Coordinates of C-alpha atoms and ligand atoms in Angstrom, one line a residue:
X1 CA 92.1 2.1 -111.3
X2 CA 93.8 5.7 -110.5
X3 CA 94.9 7.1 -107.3
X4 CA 93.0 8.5 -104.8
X5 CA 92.4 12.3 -104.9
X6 CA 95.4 14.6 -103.9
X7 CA 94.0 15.4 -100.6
X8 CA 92.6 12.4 -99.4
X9 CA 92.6 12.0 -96.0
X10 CA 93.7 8.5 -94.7
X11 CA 93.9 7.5 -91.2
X12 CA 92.1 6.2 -88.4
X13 CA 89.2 6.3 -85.9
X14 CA 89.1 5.8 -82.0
X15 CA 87.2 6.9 -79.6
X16 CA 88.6 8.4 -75.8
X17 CA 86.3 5.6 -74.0
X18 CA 87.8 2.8 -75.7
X19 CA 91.5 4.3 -75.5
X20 CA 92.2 6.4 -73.0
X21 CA 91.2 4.6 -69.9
X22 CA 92.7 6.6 -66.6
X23 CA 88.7 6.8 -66.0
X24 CA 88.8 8.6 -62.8
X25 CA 91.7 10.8 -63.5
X26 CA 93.0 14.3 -63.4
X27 CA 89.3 15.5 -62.8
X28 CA 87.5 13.3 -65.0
X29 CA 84.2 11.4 -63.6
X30 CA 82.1 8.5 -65.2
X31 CA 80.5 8.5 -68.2
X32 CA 77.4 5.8 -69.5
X33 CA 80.3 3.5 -71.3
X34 CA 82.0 3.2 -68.0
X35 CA 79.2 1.4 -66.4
X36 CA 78.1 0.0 -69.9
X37 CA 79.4 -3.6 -69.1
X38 CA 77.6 -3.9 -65.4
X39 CA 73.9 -2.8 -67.1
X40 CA 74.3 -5.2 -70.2
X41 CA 75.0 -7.9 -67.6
X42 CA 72.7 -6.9 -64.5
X43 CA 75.8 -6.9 -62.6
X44 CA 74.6 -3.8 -62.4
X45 CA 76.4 -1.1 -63.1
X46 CA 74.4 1.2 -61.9
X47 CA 71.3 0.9 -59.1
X48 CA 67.6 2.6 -58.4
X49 CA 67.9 3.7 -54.7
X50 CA 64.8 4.0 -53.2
X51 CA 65.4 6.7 -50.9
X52 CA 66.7 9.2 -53.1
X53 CA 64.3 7.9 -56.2
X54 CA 67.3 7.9 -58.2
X55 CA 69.6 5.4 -60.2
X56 CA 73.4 5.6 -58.9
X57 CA 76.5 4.2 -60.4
X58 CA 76.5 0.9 -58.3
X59 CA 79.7 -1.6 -59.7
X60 CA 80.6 -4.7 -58.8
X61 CA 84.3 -5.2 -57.4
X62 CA 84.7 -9.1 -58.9
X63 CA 84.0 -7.9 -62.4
X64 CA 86.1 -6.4 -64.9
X65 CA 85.5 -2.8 -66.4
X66 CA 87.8 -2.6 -69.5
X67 CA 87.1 1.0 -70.3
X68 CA 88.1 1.9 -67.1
X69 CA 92.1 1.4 -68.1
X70 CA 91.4 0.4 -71.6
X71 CA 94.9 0.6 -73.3
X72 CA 96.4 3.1 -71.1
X73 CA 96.1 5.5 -73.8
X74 CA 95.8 8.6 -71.7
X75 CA 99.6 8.0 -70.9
X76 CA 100.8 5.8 -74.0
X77 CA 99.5 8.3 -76.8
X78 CA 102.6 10.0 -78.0
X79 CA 104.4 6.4 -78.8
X80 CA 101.0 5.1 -80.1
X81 CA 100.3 8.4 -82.8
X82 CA 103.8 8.1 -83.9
X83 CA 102.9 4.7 -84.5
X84 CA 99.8 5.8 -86.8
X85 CA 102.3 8.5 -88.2
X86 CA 104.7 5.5 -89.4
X87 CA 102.4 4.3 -91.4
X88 CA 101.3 7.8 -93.3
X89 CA 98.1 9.1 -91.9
X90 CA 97.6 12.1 -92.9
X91 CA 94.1 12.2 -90.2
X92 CA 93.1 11.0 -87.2
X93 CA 89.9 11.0 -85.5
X94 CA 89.2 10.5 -81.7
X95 CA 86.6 12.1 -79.2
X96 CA 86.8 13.8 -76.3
X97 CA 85.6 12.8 -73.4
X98 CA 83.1 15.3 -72.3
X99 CA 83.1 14.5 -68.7
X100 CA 87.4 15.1 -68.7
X101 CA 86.3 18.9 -69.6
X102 CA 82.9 19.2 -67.3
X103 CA 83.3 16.0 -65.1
X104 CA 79.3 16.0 -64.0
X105 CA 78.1 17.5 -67.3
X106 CA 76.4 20.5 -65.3
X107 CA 79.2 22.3 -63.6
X108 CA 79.8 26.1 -65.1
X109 CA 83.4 26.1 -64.8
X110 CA 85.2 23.8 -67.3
X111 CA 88.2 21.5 -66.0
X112 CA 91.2 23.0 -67.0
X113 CA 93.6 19.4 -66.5
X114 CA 90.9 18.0 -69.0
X115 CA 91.8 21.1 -71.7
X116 CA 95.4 20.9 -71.2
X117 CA 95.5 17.1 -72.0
X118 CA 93.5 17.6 -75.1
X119 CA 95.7 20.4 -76.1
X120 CA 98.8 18.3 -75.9
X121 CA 97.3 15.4 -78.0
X122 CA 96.1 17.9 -80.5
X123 CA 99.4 19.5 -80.8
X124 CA 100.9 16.0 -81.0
X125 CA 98.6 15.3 -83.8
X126 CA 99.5 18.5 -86.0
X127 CA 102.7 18.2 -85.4
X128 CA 102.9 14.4 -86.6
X129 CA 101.4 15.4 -89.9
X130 CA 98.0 14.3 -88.6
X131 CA 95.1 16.6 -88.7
X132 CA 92.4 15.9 -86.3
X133 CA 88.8 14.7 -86.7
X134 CA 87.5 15.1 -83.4
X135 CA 83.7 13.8 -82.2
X136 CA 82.5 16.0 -79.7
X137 CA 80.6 12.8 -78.2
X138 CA 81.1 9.3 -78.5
X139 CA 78.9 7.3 -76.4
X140 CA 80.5 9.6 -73.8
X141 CA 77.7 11.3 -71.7
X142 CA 78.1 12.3 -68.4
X143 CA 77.0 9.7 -66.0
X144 CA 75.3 12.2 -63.6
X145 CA 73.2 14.2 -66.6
X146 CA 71.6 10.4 -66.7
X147 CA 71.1 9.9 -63.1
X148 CA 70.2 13.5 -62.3
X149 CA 68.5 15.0 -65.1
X150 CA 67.3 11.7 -66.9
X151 CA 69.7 12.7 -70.2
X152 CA 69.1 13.9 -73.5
X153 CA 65.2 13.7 -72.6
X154 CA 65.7 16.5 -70.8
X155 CA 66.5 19.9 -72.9
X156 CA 68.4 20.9 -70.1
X157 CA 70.9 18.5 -71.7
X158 CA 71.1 21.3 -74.4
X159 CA 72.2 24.3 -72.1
X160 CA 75.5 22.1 -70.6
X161 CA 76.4 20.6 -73.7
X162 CA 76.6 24.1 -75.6
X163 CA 78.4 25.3 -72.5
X164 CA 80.7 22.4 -73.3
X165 CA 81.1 22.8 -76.8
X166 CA 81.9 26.3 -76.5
X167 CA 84.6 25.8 -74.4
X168 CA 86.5 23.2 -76.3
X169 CA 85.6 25.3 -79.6
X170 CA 87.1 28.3 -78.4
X171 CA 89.9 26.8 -76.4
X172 CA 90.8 24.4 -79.7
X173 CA 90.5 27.3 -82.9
X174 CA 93.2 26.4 -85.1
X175 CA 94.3 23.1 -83.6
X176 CA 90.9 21.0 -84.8
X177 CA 89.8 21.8 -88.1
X178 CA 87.1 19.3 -88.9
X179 CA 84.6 18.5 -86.2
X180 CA 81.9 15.9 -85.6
X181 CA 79.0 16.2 -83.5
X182 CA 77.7 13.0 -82.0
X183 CA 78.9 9.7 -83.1
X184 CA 76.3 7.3 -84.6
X185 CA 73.7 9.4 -83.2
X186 CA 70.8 7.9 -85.1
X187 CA 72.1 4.3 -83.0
X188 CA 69.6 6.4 -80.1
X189 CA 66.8 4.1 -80.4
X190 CA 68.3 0.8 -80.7
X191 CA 70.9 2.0 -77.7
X192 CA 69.1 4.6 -75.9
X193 CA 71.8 4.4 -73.1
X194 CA 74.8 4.9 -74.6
X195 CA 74.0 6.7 -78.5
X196 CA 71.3 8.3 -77.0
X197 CA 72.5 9.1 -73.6
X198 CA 68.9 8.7 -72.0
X199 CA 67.4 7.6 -68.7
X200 CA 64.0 6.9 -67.7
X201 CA 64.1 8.0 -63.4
X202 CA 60.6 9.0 -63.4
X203 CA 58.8 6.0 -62.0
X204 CA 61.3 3.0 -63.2
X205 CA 58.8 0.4 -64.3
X206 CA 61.6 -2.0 -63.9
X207 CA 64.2 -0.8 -61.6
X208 CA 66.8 -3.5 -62.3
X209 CA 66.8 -3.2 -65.4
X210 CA 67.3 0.7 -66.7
X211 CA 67.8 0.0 -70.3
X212 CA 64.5 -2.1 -70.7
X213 CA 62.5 1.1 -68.8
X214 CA 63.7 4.0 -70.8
X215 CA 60.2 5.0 -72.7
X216 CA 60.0 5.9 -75.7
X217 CA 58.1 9.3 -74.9
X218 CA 61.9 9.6 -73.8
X219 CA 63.7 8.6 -76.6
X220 CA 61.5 10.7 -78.8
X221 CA 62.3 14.1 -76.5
X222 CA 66.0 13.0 -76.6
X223 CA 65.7 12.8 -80.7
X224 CA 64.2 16.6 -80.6
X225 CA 66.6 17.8 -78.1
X226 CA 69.6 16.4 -79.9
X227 CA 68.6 17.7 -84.1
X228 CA 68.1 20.9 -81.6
X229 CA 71.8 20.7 -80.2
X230 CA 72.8 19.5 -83.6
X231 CA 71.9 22.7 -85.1
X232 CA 72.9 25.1 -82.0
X233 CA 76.9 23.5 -82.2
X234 CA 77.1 23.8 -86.3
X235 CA 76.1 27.3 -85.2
X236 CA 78.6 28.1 -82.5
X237 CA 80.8 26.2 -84.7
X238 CA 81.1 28.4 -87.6
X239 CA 80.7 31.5 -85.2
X240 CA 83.6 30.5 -83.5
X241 CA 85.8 29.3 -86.2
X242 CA 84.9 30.0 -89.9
X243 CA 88.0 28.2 -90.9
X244 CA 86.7 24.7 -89.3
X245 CA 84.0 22.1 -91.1
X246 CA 81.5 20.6 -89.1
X247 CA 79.8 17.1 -89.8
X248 CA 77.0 14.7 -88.1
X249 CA 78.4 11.2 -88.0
X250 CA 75.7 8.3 -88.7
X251 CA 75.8 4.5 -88.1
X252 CA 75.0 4.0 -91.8
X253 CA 75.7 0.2 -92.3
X254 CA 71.5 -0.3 -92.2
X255 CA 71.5 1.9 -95.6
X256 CA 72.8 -1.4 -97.5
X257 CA 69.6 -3.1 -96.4
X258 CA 68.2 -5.3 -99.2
X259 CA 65.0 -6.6 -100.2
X260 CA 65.6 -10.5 -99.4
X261 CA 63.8 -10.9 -103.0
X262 CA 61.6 -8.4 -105.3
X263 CA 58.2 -8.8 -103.1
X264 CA 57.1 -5.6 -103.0
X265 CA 56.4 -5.5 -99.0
X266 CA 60.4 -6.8 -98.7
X267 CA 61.3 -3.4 -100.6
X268 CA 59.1 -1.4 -98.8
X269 CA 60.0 -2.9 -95.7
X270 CA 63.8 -2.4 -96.8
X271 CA 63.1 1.6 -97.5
X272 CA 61.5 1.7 -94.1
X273 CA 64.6 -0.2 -92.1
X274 CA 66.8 3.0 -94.0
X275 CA 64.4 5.5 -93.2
X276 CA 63.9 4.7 -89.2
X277 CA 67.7 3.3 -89.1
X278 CA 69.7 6.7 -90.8
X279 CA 67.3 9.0 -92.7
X280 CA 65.2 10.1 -90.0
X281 CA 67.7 11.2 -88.3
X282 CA 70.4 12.2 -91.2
X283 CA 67.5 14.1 -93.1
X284 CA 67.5 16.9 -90.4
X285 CA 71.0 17.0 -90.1
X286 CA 71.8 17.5 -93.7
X287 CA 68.8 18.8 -95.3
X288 CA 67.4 21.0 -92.7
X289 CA 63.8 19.2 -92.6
X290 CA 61.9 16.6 -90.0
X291 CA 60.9 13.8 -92.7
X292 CA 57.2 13.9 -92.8
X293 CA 56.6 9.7 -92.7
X294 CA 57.6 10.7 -88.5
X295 CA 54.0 11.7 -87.9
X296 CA 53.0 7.6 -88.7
X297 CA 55.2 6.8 -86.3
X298 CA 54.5 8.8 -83.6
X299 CA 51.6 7.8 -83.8
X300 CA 52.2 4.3 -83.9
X301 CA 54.1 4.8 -81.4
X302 CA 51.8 7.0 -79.1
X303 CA 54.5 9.6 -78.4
X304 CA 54.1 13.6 -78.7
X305 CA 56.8 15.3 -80.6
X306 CA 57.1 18.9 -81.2
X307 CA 59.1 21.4 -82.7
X308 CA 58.4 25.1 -82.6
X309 CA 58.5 27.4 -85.6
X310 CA 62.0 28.8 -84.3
X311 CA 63.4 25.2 -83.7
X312 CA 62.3 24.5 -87.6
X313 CA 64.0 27.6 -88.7
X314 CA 67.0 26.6 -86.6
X315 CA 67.5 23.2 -87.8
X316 CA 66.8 24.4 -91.4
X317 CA 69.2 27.3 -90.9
X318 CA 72.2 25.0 -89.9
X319 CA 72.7 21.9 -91.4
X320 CA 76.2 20.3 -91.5
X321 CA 79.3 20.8 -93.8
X322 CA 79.6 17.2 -94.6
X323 CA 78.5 13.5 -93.5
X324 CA 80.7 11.6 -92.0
X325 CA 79.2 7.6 -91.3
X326 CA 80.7 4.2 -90.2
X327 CA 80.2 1.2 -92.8
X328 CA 80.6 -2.4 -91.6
X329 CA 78.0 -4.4 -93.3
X330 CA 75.2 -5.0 -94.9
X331 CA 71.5 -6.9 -94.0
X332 CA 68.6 -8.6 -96.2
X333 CA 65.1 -7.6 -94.7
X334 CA 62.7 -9.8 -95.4
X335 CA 59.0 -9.1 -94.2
X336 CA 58.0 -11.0 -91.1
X337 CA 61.8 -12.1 -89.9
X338 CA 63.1 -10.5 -86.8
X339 CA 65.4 -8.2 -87.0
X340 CA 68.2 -7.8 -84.6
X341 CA 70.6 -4.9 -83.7
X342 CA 74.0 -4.1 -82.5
X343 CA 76.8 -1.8 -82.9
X344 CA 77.4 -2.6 -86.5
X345 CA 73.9 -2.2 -87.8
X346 CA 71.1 -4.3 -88.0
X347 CA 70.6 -8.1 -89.1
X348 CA 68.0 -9.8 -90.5
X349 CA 68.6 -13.3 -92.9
X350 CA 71.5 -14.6 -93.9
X351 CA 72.9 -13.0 -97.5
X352 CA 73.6 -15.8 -99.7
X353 CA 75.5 -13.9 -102.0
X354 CA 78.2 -12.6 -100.3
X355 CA 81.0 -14.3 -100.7
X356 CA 83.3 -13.6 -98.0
X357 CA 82.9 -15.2 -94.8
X358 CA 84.9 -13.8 -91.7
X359 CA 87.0 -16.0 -89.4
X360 CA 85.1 -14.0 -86.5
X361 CA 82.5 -15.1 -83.6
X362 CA 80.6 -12.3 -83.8
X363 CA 78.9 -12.8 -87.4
X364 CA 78.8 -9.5 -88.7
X365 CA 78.5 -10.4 -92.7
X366 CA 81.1 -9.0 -94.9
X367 CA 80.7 -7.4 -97.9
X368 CA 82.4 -4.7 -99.8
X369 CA 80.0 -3.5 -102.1
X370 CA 77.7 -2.4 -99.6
X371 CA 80.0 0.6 -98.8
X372 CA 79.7 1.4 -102.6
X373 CA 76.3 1.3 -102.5
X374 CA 75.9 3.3 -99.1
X375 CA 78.6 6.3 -100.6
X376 CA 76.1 6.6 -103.8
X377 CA 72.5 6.6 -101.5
X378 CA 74.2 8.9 -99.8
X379 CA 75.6 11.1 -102.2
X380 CA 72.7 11.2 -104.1
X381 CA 70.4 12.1 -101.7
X382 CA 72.4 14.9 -99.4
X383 CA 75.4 16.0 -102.0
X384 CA 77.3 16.8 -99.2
X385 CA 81.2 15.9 -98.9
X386 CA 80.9 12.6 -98.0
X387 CA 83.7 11.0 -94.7
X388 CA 83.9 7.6 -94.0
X389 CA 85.2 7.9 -90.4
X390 CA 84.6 3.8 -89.8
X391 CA 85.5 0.6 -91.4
X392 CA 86.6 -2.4 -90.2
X393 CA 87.0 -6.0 -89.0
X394 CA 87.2 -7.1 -85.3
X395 CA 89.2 -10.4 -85.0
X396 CA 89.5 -12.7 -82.4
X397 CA 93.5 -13.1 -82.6
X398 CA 96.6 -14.0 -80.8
X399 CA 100.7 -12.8 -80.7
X400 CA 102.6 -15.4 -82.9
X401 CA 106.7 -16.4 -81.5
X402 CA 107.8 -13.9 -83.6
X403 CA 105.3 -10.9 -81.5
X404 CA 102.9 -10.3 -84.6
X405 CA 99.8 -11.8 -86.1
X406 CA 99.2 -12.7 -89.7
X407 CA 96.2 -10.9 -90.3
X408 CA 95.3 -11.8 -93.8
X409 CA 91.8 -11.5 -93.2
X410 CA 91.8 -7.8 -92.6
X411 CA 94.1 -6.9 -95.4
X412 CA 91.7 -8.7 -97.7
X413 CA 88.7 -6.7 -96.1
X414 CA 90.4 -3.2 -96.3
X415 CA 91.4 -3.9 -100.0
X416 CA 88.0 -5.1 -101.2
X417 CA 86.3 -2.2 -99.2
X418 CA 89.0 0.3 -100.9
X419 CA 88.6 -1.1 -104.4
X420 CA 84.3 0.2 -103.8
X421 CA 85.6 3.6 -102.1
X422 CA 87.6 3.7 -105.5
X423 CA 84.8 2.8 -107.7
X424 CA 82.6 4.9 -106.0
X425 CA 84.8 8.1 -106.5
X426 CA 86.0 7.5 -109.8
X427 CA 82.8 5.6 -111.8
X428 CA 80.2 7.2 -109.8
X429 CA 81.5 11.0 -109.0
X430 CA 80.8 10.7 -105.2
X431 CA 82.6 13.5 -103.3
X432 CA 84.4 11.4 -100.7
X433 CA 86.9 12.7 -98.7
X434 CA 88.7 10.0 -97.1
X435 CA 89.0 7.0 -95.2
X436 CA 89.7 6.6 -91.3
X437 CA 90.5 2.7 -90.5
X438 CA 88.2 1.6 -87.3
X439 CA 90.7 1.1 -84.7
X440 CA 93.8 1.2 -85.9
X441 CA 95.3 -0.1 -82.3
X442 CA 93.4 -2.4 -80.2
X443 CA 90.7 -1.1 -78.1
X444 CA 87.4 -1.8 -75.9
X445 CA 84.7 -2.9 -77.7
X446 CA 82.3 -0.9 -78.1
X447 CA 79.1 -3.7 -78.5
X448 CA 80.6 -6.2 -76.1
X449 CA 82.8 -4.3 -74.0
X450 CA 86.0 -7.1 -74.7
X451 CA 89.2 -6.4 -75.8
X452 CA 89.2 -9.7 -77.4
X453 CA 87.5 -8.1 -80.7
X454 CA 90.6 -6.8 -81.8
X455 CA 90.8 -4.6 -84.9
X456 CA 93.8 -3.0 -84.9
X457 CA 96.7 -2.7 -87.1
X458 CA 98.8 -2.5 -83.8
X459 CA 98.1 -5.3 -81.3
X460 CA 97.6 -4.3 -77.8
X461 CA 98.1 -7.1 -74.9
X462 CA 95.4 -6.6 -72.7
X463 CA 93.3 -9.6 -72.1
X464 CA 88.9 -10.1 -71.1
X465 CA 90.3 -11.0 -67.8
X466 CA 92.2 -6.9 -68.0
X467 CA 95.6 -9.2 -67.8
X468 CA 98.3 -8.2 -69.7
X469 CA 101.7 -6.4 -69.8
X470 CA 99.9 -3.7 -72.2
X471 CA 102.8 -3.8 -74.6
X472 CA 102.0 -3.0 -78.3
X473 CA 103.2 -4.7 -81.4
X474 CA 102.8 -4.6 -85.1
X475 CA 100.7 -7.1 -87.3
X476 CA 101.1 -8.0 -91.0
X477 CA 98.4 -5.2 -91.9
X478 CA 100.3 -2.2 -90.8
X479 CA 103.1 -2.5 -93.6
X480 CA 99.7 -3.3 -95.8
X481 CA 97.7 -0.1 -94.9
X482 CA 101.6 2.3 -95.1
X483 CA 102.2 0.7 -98.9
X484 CA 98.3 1.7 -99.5
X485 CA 98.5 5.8 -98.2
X486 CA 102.0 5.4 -99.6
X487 CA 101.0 5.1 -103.3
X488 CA 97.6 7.2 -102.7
X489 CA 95.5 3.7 -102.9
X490 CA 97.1 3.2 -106.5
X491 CA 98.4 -0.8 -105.2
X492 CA 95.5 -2.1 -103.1
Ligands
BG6_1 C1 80.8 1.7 -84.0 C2 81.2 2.6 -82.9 O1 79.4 1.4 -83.7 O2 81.3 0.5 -84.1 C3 82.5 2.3 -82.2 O3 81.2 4.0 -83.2 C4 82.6 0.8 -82.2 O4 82.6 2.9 -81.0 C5 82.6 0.2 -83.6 O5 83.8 0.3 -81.5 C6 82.8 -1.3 -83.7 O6 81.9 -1.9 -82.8 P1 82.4 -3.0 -81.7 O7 81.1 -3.3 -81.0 O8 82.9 -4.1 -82.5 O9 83.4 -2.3 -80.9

């Protein structure tokens, strides 16, 4: 096989939440990921109070919040990027958290401590060779737009975030070049909380339990509200700087979703799994149309949704520059099995054909050619530039005597998944434009909130118990991944 194109980008992915930590600082207030943990375990996190008919954030003292300090990477960032500029990248992507610019959500005047730190890791970036991809959400609503306003169900949601975007549009022309909208938005059904940034507060049928309450007359406003916010920021986006690209960002590991054999109700059943899992949400995005199998559902699923003539026009008027998507794996569906979800995508039965089997807890199957097979559905459906802005292997692993870890796992992951990007490129003609590695230094969890998932090509000591001296250090993949952007992904 050849190189990779001339101006591939290679780099890696994070997102503020899972880095920065310094959750209360310089303005900043919480956001759903910061309470994440407490709701997942009824511990609680946050708290219906009767009085005020409201949910509050409501923590418990004895537990551990990781995001709240994460790595430190609000103060550590300059020694961490040049890091990540050691080893080549030519990209990086991060978010920013919404709440560090407009700490409530709904406030008119934007934080100014919140602008200045972005502008300094921006400038960092550019001048370390890196440009950067920055989501403009990741899992990172405002606490308060939940407990006040009920979220993303609400299309007051749309007013502040436009107000938001704006501002970091304006204030960030020339500095941020390629920009992402909301991460793994079309996750908002199977985590309505954090992907989809929703709250049921009117009449809780279950006030302990806020994630099993949200309706899904909710989660359907949220969807209509958000392809309308979609379209309103690639608007403001190329009104604001013509020079920058705009993408969606999709969870699009349930695309490789195959028939568990050729009965006809498994393929079906497989289309459907990519249509309700990516399409119906990556079809307005990218095409500019609501997929017509949506009225079924609604009705199905009893729920009104409705977009005006002007909202069509909008979303058909402004559909993305390019698609940027996290891959991790791939899932059989088989008619009649249940099927269950997490961050990485959805799983159903075991594939007995894959060959590679993780040393990892979590189960997340491994297979390469799924992220072949995901670039060419893709490709062929939306011929848009194509960004894969996620891929990855979380490891449960530990510092050897000599401060490192022998990794071998992931280097075998990232080649075999590079060897599809490659085929993909060269044998198929898919427009791909590069490759960000999912946490390149040791982060939160997103799915489980631990630190002990660790994917990084930098090891971070920070323990589940948030022990730890917090120091960083460099494991056998980092000189793998340099040699790799060094010779344009000739030597996998
Ligand atoms: C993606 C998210 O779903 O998967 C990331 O965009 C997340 O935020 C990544 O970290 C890996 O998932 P997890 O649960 O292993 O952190």
């Amino acid at each position: 096989m050849s190189e990779f194109p001339k101006e591939f980008l290679w780099g890696g992915a994070i997102a503020a939440n899972q880095y920065e930590g310094a959750w209360l600082e310089d303005g900043k207030k919480p956001n759903v990921t910061d309470v994440l943990v407490g709701i997942l375990s009824k511990d609680p996190g946050i708290a219906w109070n009767e009085e005020t008919k409201k949910y509050e954030m409501k923590l418990n003292p004895e537990k551990v919040y990781l995001s709240h300090d994460a790595v430190d990477g609000y103060h550590r960032y300059k020694e961490d990027l040049k890091m990540m500029a050691e080893m080549g990248f030519n990209s990086f992507r991060t978010s920013i958290a919404w709440g560090r610019i407009f700490p409530n959500g709904d406030e008119t005047e934007p934080n100014e401590a919140g602008l200045r730190f972005y502008d300094e890791f921006f400038d960092t970036l550019n001048k370390l060779g890196m440009a950067p991809v920055i989501t403009l959400s990741h899992y990172e609503t405002p606490l308060h737009l939940l407990t006040e306003y009920g979220g993303w169900s609400n299309p007051k949601l749309i007013e502040f975030w436009m107000r938001y975007v704006k501002t970091v549009f304006e204030r960030f022309k020339g500095k941020v070049k390629i920009w992402l909208t909301f991460n793994e938005v079309n996750a908002l059904f199977r985590m309505p909380f954090v992907a989809g940034g929703v709250l049921t507060i009117k009449n809780p049928k279950d006030p302990d339990s806020p994630l099993a309450s949200t309706t899904k007359q909710d989660q359907w406003d949220a969807y209509h509200n958000l392809l309308v916010a979609n379209a309103l920021t690639v608007q403001a986006c190329h009104s604001i700087d013509p020079e920058s690209k705009i993408g969606c960002m999709m969870t699009a590991s349930a695309i490789a979703t195959y028939p568990y054999n050729c009965d006809p109700d498994n393929v079906l059943g497989a289309l459907d799994v990519q249509r309700k899992s990516v399409f119906y949400m990556a079809d307005p995005m990218c095409l500019g149309i609501i997929p017509s199998y949506l009225k079924s559902v609604w009705k199905e699923e009893k729920v009104t949704v409705h977009f005006t003539e002007e909202e069509r026009k909008l979303i058909r008027e402004n559909t993305v520059d390019l698609l940027s998507f996290s891959y991790y794996r791939s899932t059989t569906y088989e008619k009649g099995t249940n099927l269950k979800v997490d961050t990485g995508g959805v799983a159903c039965k075991e594939n007995p054909f894959l060959q590679d089997k993780a040393p990892q807890p979590w189960g997340w199957p491994v297979d390469p050619s799924g992220i072949r097979y995901t670039l060419n559905v893709l490709y062929d459906r939306y011929h848009l530039p194509l960004f894969i802005v996620e891929n990855g292997i979380g490891l449960d692993e530990s510092l050897n005597k000599e401060d490192t870890i022998e990794d071998d796992f992931r280097i075998h992951y990232i080649q075999k998944h590079l060897e599809n990007v490659q085929k993909a490129i060269e044998l198929d003609g898919v427009d791909c434009m590069g490759y960000l590695y999912w946490g390149p230094i040791d982060i939160v969890s997103a799915g489980t909130g631990e630190m002990k998932k660790r994917y990084g090509f930098v090891y971070v000591d920070r323990f589940n118990d948030g022990t730890g001296d917090l120091h960083r250090a460099k494991k056998k993949s980092f000189d793998y991944f340099k040699h790799v952007i060094e010779t344009n992904g000739k030597e996998l």
